[in-house]
Amino acid sequence: MKFLALFLIALLASCHGAEVAESLAAQERSVSSNIVDGLEALKIVMENGSEKHNIPVVSPLKLEHRQFSFSTGELSANGEVQDFTLEGLSAYDIVVMKTNLILSRIDYELNFPSLNLTTQYKADVGSGYRMEREGGAFLALEDLNISGRISYSLGVISGELSVKSINVYVKVGKVVSEIENLSKYRILNDKLNEIIVEFITLSINDNTDWVANYINELLTPMCNNLIDGRSLSDILGLLTNL
Ligand SMILES: *[C@@H]1O[C@H](CO)[C@@H](O)[C@H](O)[C@H]1NC(C)=O
Ligand SMILES: *[C@@H]1O[C@H](CO)[C@@H](O)[C@H](O)[C@H]1NC(C)=O
Ligand SMILES: *[C@@H]1O[C@H](CO)[C@@H](O)[C@H](O)[C@H]1NC(C)=O
Ligand SMILES: *[C@@H]1O[C@H](CO)[C@@H](O)[C@H](O)[C@H]1NC(C)=O
């Protein structure tokens, strides 16, 4: 999360890097294309990691063994996953990247064709009574769109950058859930997977404002804390030093 915030700041700071002699439209295009280049470079960091910044490979993200526990309402589950792989974090297409230097904002839209996880699981699930379950699982979010607007301000004299808001809207086109052995009865197992698909789809698509507010409240202060005390050239250095 901290890395993401740093990355964002570096992108914003690059707004200052454009040639002043260029026309406004050309400056805006150049900022947008810097950001696109930054996001393309980020793909390589995700796939390859960065020793210098102590960033592990996250695409694919592999975990050998993890305990988990969650509970929502009446349903709860405790268990562990084995051979967990998350794919697709770096497989995004940049659909929109538009900078408006006058209004100090950037509109963006990213599309993830498929973000999916494959794992073996063992869980103690239940609602009222407990059941031991284990097997393979595959979950995917397909055609996942992340879009929104980042608003910032640059002090005219101080050149000080601050982030005003970060809006993130998430929409998913299709959810796939193929979890084995939720029930030993095939029909019931399919039904349970359908319920999971519906739950995830609604959680994402019907809570866009809640998610947007949550992310804004989390990321905006984080960005501003990280900016604190850094000069613009320090921040720009972060981008080129990945
Ligand atoms: C990825 O990392 C390997 C070795 O760790 C390196 O040889 C390769 O050049 C890197 N690829 C890119 C695109 O940076
Ligand atoms: C999982 O996601 C990756 C990256 O988006 C994609 O290449 C792969 O086809 C997906 N796997 C499945 C089974 O959908
Ligand atoms: C995601 O964005 C693409 C391109 O803008 C659009 O074609 C697609 O319908 C969107 N999908 C969802 C689920 O909103
Ligand atoms: C899980 O389900 C698969 C396929 O439905 C089956 O082959 C396997 O034996 C089951 N495993 C357990 C531990 O129940």
Coordinates of C-alpha atoms in Angstrom, one line a residue, residues 21 52 61 85 134 144 161 168 171 174 190 197 208 211 214 216 228 239:
A21 CA 7.2 26.3 -23.6
K52 CA 16.5 -2.1 -4.4
L61 CA 1.7 -13.7 -6.2
T85 CA -1.4 -18.3 -6.6
E134 CA -11.0 -29.3 1.9
L144 CA -12.6 -5.7 -13.7
L161 CA 2.2 19.2 -3.9
V168 CA -11.6 4.8 -7.1
K171 CA -16.9 -2.6 -11.4
K174 CA -18.1 -11.5 -14.3
D190 CA -22.8 -25.8 -7.6
V197 CA -20.6 -15.5 -7.2
T208 CA -19.1 1.6 -5.2
V211 CA -15.5 1.5 -1.5
Y214 CA -13.0 4.0 2.1
N216 CA -10.1 8.0 -0.5
D228 CA 5.7 15.8 3.7
L239 CA 9.9 7.3 -10.5

